[in-house]
PDB file of C-alpha atoms in Angstrom:
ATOM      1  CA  UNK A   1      10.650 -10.432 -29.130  1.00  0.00           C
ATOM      2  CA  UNK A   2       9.595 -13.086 -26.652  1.00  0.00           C
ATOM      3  CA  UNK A   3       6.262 -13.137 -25.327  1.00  0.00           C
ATOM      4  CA  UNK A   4       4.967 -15.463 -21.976  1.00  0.00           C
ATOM      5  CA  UNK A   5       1.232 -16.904 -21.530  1.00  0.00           C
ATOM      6  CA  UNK A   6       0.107 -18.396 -18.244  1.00  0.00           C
ATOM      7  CA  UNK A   7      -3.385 -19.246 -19.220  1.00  0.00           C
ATOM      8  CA  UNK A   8      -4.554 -19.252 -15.441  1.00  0.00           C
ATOM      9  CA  UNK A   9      -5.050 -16.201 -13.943  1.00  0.00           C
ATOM     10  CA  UNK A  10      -6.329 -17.934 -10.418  1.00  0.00           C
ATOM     11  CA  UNK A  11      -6.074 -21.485  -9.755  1.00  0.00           C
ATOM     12  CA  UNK A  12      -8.038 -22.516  -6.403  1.00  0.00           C
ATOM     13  CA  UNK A  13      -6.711 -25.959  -4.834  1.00  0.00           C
ATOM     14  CA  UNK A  14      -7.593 -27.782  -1.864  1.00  0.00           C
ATOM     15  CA  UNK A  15      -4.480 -28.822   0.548  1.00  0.00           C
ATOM     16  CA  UNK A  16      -2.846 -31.781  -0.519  1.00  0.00           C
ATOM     17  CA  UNK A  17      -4.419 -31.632  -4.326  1.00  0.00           C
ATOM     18  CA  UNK A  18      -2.151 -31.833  -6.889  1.00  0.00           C
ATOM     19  CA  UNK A  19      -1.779 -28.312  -8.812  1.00  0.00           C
ATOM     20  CA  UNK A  20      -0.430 -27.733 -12.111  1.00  0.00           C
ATOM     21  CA  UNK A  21       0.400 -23.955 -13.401  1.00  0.00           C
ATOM     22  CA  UNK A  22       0.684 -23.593 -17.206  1.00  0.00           C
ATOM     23  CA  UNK A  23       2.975 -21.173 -19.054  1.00  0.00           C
ATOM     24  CA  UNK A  24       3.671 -21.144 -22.913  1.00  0.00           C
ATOM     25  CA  UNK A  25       6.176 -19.022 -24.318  1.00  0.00           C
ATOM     26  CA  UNK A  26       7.235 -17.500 -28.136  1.00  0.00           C
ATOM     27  CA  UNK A  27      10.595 -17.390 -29.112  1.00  0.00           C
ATOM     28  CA  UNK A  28      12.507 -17.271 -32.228  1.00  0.00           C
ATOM     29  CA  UNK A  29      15.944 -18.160 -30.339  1.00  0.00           C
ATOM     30  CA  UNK A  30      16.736 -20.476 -27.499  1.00  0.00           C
ATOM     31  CA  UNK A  31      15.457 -19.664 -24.637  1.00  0.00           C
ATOM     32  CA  UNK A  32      15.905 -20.053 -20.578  1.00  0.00           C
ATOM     33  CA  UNK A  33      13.137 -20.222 -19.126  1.00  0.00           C
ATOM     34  CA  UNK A  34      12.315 -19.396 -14.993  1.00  0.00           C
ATOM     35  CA  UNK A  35       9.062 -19.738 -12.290  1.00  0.00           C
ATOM     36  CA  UNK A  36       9.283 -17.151  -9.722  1.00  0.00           C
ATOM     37  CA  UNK A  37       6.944 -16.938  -6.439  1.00  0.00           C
ATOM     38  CA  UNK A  38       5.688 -14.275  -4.990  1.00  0.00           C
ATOM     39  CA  UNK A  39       4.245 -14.215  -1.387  1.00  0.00           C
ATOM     40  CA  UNK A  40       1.683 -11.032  -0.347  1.00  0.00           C
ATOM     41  CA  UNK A  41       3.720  -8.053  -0.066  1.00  0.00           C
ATOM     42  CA  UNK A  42       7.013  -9.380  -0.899  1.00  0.00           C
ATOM     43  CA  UNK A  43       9.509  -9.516  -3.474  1.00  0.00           C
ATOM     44  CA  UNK A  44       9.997 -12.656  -6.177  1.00  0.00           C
ATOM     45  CA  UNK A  45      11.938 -15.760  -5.133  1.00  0.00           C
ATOM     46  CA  UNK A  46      13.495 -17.776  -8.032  1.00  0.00           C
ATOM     47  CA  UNK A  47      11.376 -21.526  -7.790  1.00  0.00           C
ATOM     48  CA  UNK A  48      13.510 -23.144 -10.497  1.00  0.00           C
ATOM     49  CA  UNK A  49      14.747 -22.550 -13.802  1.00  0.00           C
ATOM     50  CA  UNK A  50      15.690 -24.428 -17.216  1.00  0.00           C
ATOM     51  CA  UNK A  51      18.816 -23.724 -18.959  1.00  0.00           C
ATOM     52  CA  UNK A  52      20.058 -26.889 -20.577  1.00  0.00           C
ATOM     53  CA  UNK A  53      20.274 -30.694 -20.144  1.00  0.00           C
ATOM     54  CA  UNK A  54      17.538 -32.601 -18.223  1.00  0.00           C
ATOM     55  CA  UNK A  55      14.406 -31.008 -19.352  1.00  0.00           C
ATOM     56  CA  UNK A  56      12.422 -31.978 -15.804  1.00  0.00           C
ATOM     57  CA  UNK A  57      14.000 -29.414 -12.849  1.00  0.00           C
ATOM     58  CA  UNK A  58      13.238 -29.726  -9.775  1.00  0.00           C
ATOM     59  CA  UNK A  59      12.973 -27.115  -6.599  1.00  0.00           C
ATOM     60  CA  UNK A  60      13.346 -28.243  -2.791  1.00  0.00           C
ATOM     61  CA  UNK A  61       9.685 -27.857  -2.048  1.00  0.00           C
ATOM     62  CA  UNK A  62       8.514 -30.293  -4.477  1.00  0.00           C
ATOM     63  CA  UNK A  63       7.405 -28.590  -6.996  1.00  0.00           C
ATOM     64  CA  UNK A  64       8.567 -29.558 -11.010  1.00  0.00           C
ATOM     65  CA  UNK A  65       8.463 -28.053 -14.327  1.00  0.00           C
ATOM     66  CA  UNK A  66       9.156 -29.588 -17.558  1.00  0.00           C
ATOM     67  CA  UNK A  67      10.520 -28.031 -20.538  1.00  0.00           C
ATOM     68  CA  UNK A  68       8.644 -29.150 -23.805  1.00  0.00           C
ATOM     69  CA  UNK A  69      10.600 -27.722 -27.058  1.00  0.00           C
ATOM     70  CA  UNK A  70       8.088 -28.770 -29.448  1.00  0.00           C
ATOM     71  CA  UNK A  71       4.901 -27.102 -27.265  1.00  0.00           C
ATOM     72  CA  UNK A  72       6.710 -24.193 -26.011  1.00  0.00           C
ATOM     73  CA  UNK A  73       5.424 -24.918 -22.657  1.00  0.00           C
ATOM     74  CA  UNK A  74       7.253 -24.902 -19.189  1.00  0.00           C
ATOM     75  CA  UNK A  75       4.444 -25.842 -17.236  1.00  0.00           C
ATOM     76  CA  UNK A  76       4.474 -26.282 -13.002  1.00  0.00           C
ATOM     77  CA  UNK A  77       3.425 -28.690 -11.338  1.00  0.00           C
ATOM     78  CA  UNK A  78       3.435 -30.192  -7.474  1.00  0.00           C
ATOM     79  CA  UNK A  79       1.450 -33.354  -6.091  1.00  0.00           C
ATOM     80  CA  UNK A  80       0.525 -32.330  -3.005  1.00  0.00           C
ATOM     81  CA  UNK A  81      -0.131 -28.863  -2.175  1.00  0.00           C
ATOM     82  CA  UNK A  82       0.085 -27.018   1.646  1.00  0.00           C
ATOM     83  CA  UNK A  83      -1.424 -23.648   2.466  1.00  0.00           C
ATOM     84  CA  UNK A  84       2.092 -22.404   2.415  1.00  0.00           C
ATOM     85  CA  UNK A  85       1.643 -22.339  -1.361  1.00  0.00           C
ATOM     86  CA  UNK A  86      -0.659 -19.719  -1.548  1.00  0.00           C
ATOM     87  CA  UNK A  87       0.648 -17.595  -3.271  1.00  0.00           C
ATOM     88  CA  UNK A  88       1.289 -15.598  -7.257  1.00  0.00           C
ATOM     89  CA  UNK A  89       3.546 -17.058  -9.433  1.00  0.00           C
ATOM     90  CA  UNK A  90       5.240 -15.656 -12.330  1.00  0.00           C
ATOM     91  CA  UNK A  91       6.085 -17.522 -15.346  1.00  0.00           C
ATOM     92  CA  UNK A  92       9.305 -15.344 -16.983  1.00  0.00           C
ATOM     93  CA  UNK A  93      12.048 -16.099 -19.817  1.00  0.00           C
ATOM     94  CA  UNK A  94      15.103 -14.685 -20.749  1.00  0.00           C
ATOM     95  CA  UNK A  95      17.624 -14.699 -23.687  1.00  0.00           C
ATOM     96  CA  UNK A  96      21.224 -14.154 -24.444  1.00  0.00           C
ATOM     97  CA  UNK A  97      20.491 -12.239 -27.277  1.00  0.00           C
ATOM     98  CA  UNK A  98      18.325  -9.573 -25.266  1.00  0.00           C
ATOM     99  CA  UNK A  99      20.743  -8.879 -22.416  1.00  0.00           C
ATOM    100  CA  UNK A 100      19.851  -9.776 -19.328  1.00  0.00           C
ATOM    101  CA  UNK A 101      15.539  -9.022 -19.359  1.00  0.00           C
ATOM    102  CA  UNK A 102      13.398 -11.392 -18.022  1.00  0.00           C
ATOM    103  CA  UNK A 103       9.929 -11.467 -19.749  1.00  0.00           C
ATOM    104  CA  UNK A 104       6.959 -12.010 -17.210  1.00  0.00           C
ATOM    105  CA  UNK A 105       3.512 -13.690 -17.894  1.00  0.00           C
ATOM    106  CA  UNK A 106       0.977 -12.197 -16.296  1.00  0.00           C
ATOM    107  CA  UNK A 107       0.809 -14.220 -13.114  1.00  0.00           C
ATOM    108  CA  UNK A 108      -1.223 -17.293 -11.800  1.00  0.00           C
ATOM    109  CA  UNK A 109      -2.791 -16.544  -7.852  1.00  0.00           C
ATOM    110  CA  UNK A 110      -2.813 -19.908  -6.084  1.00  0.00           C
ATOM    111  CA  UNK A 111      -5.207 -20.040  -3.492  1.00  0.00           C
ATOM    112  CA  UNK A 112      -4.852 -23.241  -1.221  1.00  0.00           C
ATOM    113  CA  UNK A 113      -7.786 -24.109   0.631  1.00  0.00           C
ATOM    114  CA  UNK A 114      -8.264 -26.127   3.656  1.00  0.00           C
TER     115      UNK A 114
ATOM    116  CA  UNK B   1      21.803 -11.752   5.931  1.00  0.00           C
ATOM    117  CA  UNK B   2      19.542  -9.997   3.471  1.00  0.00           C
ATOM    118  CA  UNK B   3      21.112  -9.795  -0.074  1.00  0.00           C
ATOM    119  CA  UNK B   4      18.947  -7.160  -1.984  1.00  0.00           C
ATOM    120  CA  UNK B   5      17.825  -4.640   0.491  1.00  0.00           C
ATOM    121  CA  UNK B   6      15.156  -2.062  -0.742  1.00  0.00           C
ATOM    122  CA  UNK B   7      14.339   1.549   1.397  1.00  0.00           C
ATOM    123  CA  UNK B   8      11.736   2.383   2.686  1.00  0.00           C
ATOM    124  CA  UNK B   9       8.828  -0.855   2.383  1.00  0.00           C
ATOM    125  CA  UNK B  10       6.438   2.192   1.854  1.00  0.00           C
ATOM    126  CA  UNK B  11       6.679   5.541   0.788  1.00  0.00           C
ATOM    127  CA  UNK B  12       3.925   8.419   0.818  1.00  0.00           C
ATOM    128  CA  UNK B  13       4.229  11.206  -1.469  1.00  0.00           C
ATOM    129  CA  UNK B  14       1.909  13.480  -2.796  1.00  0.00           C
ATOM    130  CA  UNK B  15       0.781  14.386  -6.480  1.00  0.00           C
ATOM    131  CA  UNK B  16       3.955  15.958  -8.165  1.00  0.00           C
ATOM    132  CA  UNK B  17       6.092  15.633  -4.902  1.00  0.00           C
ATOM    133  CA  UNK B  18       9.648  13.926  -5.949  1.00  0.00           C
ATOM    134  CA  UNK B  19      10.556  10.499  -4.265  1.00  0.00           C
ATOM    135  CA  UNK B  20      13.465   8.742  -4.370  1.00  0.00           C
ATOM    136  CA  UNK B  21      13.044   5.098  -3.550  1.00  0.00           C
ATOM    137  CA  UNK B  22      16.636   3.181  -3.037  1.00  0.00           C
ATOM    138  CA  UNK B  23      18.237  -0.423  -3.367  1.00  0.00           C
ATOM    139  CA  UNK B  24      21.212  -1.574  -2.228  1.00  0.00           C
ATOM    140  CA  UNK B  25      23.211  -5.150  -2.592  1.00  0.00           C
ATOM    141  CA  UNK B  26      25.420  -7.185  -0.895  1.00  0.00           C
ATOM    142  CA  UNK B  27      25.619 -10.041  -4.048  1.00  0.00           C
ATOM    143  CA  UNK B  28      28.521  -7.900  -5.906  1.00  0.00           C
ATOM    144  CA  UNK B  29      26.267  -8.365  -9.258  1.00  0.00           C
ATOM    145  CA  UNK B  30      26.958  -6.677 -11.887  1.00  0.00           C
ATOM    146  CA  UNK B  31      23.408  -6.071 -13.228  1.00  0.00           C
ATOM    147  CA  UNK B  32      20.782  -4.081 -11.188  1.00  0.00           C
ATOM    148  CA  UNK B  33      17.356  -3.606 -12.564  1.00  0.00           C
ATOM    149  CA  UNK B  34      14.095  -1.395 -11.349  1.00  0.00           C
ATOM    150  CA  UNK B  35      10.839  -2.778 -12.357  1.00  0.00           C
ATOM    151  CA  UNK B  36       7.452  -1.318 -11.580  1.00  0.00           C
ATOM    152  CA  UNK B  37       4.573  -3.759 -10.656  1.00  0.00           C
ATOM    153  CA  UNK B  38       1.255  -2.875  -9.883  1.00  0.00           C
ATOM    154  CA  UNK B  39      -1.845  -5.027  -8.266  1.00  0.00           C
ATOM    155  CA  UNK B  40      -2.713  -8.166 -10.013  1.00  0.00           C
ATOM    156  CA  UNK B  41      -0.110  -7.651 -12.930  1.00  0.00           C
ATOM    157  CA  UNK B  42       3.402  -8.660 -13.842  1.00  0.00           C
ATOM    158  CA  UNK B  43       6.477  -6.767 -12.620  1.00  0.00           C
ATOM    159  CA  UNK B  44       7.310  -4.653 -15.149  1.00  0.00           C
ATOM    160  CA  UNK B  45      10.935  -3.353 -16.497  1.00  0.00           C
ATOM    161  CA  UNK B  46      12.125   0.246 -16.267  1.00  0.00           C
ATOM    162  CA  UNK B  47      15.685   0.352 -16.512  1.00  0.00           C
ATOM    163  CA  UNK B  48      18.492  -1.801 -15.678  1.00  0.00           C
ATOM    164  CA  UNK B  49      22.384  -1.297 -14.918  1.00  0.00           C
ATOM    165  CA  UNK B  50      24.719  -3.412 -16.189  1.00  0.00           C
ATOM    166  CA  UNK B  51      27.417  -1.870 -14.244  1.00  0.00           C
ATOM    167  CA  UNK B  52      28.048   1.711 -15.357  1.00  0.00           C
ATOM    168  CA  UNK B  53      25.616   1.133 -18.223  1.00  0.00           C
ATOM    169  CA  UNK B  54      22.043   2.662 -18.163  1.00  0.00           C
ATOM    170  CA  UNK B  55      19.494   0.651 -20.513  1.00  0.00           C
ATOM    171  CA  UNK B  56      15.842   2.654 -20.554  1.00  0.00           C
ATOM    172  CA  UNK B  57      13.342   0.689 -21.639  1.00  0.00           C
ATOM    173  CA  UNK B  58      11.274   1.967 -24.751  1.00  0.00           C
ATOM    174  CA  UNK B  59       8.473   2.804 -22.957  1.00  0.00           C
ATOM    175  CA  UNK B  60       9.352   4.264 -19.484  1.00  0.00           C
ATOM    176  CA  UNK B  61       8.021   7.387 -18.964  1.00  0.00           C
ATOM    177  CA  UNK B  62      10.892  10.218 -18.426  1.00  0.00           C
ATOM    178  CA  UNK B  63       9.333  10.889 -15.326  1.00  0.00           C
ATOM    179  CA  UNK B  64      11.384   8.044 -14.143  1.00  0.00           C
ATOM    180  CA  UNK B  65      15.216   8.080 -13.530  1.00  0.00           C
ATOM    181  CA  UNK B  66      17.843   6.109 -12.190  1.00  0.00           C
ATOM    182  CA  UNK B  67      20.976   6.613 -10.208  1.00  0.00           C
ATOM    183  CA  UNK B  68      23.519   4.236  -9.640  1.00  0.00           C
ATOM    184  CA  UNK B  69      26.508   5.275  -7.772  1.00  0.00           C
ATOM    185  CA  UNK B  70      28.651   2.250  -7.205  1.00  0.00           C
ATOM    186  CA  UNK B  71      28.219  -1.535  -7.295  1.00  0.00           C
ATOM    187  CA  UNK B  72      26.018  -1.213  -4.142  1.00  0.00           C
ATOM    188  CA  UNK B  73      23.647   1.371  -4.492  1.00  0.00           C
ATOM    189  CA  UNK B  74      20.867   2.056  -7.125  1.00  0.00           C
ATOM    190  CA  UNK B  75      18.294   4.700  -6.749  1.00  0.00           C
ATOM    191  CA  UNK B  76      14.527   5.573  -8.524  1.00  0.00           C
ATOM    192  CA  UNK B  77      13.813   8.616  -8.599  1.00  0.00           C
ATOM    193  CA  UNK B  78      10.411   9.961  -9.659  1.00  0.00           C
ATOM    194  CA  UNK B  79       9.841  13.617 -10.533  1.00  0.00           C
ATOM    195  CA  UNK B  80       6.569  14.476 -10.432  1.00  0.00           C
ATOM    196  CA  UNK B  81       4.442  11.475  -9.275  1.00  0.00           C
ATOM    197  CA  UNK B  82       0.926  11.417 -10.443  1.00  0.00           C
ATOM    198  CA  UNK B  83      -1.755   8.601  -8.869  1.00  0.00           C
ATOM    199  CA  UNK B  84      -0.983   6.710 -11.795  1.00  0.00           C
ATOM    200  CA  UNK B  85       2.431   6.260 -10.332  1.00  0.00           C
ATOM    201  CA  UNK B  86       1.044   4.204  -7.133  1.00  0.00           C
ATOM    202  CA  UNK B  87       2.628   0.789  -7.076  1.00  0.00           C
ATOM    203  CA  UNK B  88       5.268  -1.362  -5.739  1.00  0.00           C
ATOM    204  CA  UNK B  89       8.861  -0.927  -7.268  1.00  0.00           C
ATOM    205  CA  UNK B  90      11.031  -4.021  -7.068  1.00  0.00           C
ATOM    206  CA  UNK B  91      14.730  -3.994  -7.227  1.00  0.00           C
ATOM    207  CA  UNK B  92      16.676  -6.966  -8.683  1.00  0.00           C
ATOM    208  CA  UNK B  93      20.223  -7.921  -9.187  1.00  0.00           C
ATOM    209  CA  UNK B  94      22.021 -10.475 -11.326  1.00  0.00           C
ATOM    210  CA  UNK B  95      25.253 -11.350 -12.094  1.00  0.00           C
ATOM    211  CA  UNK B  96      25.462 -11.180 -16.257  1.00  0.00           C
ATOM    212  CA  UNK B  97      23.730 -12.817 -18.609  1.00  0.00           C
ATOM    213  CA  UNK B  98      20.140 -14.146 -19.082  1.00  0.00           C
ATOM    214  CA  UNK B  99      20.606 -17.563 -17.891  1.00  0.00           C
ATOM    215  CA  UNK B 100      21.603 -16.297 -14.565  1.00  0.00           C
ATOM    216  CA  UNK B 101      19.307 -15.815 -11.541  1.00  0.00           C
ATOM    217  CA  UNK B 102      17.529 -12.634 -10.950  1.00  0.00           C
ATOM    218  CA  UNK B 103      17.466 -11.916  -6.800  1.00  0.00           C
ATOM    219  CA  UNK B 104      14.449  -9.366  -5.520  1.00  0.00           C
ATOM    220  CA  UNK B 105      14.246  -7.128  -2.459  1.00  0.00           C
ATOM    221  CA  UNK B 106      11.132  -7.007  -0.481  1.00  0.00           C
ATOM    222  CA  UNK B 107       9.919  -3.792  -2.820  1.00  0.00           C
ATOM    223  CA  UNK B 108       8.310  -0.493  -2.068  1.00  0.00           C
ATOM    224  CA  UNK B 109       5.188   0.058  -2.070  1.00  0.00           C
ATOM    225  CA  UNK B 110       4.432   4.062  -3.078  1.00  0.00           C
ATOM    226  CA  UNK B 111       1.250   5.555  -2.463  1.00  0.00           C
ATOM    227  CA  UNK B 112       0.123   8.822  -4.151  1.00  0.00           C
ATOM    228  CA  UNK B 113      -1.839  10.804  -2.132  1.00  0.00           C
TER     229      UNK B 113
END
């Protein structure tokens, strides 16, 4: 069974800090691995995901995540945060082997302050 | 142009009242899924669809069923609702397999009164 850790459950940043979310995941098989955002009272919105190749992805709003094999880790990062970014974000992974379940961690709140 | 469209953004019910909560999809995906997620925690999985096929997760309490009629349409249904029941259901699609994109609705929020 896979498991997810995001060892941050709130991470308060002032605007235009950089920010960096981490997530570490168990697996026994390969893995793909996904950050989703969640704005107050919404529903998730895929950020970016890792399925093969390049192991730095990128999303249009400038944030990155790397994939590290070795550490397990599929940490987020962005440079320059706006209050925009407030927001949860979910950590989540998925394998072929289980179907089609994604795995959450338990959620980092970014709070962007002025 | 909304792709996963979830009915209604809050529901009321009271202690042991059914609800139905619905989802519908204009993706074509093959895969719908139900999870429950409550304040300050990580969606959880109920059940998912992969087409015709119901998959109940272990621990989903039978309280909790799913309906899904065509490609389009998947329902929640709840059949007794107790307070512990109060949270925001999120509907999700996908096409297949685990390296594709899961898409969310907007979710319900149900309060048990």
């Amino acid at each position: 069974a896979q498991s997810v850790t995001q060892l941050d459950s709130q991470v308060p940043v002032f605007e235009e800090a950089p920010v960096e979310l981490r997530c570490n995941y168990s697996s026994s098989v390969s893995v793909y691995l996904f950050w989703y955002v969640q704005y107050p009272n919404q529903g998730l919105q895929l950020l970016l995901k890792y399925l093969s190749g390049s192991t730095l992805v990128e999303s249009i709003n400038g944030f990155e995540a790397e994939f590290n094999k070795s550490q397990t880790s599929f940490h987020l990062r962005k440079p320059s945060v706006h209050i925009s970014d407030t927001a949860e974000y979910f950590c989540a992974v998925s394998v072929e082997a289980a179907g089609n379940k994604l795995t959450f961690g338990g959620g980092t709140r970014v709070l962007v302050k002025p | 142009d909304a792709m996963v469209i979830q009915n209604p953004r809050y529901q009321v019910t009271q202690f042991g009242k059914p609800v139905t909560l619905s989802c519908s999809q204009t993706l074509n995906h093959n895969v719908m899924y139900w999870y429950q997620q409550k304040s300050s925690q990580a969606p959880k999985l109920l059940f998912h669809y992969y087409d015709k096929d119901f998959n109940n997760e272990a621990d989903t309490p039978d309280n909790f069923q799913s309906r899904r009629p065509n490609t389009s349409f998947c329902f929640l249904d709840i059949r007794s609702p107790g307070l512990g029941d109060a949270a925001m259901y999120l509907c999700a699609t996908s096409r297949e397999s685990g390296r594709d994109t899961q898409y969310f609705g907007p979710g319900t929020r149900l309060t048990v009164l």
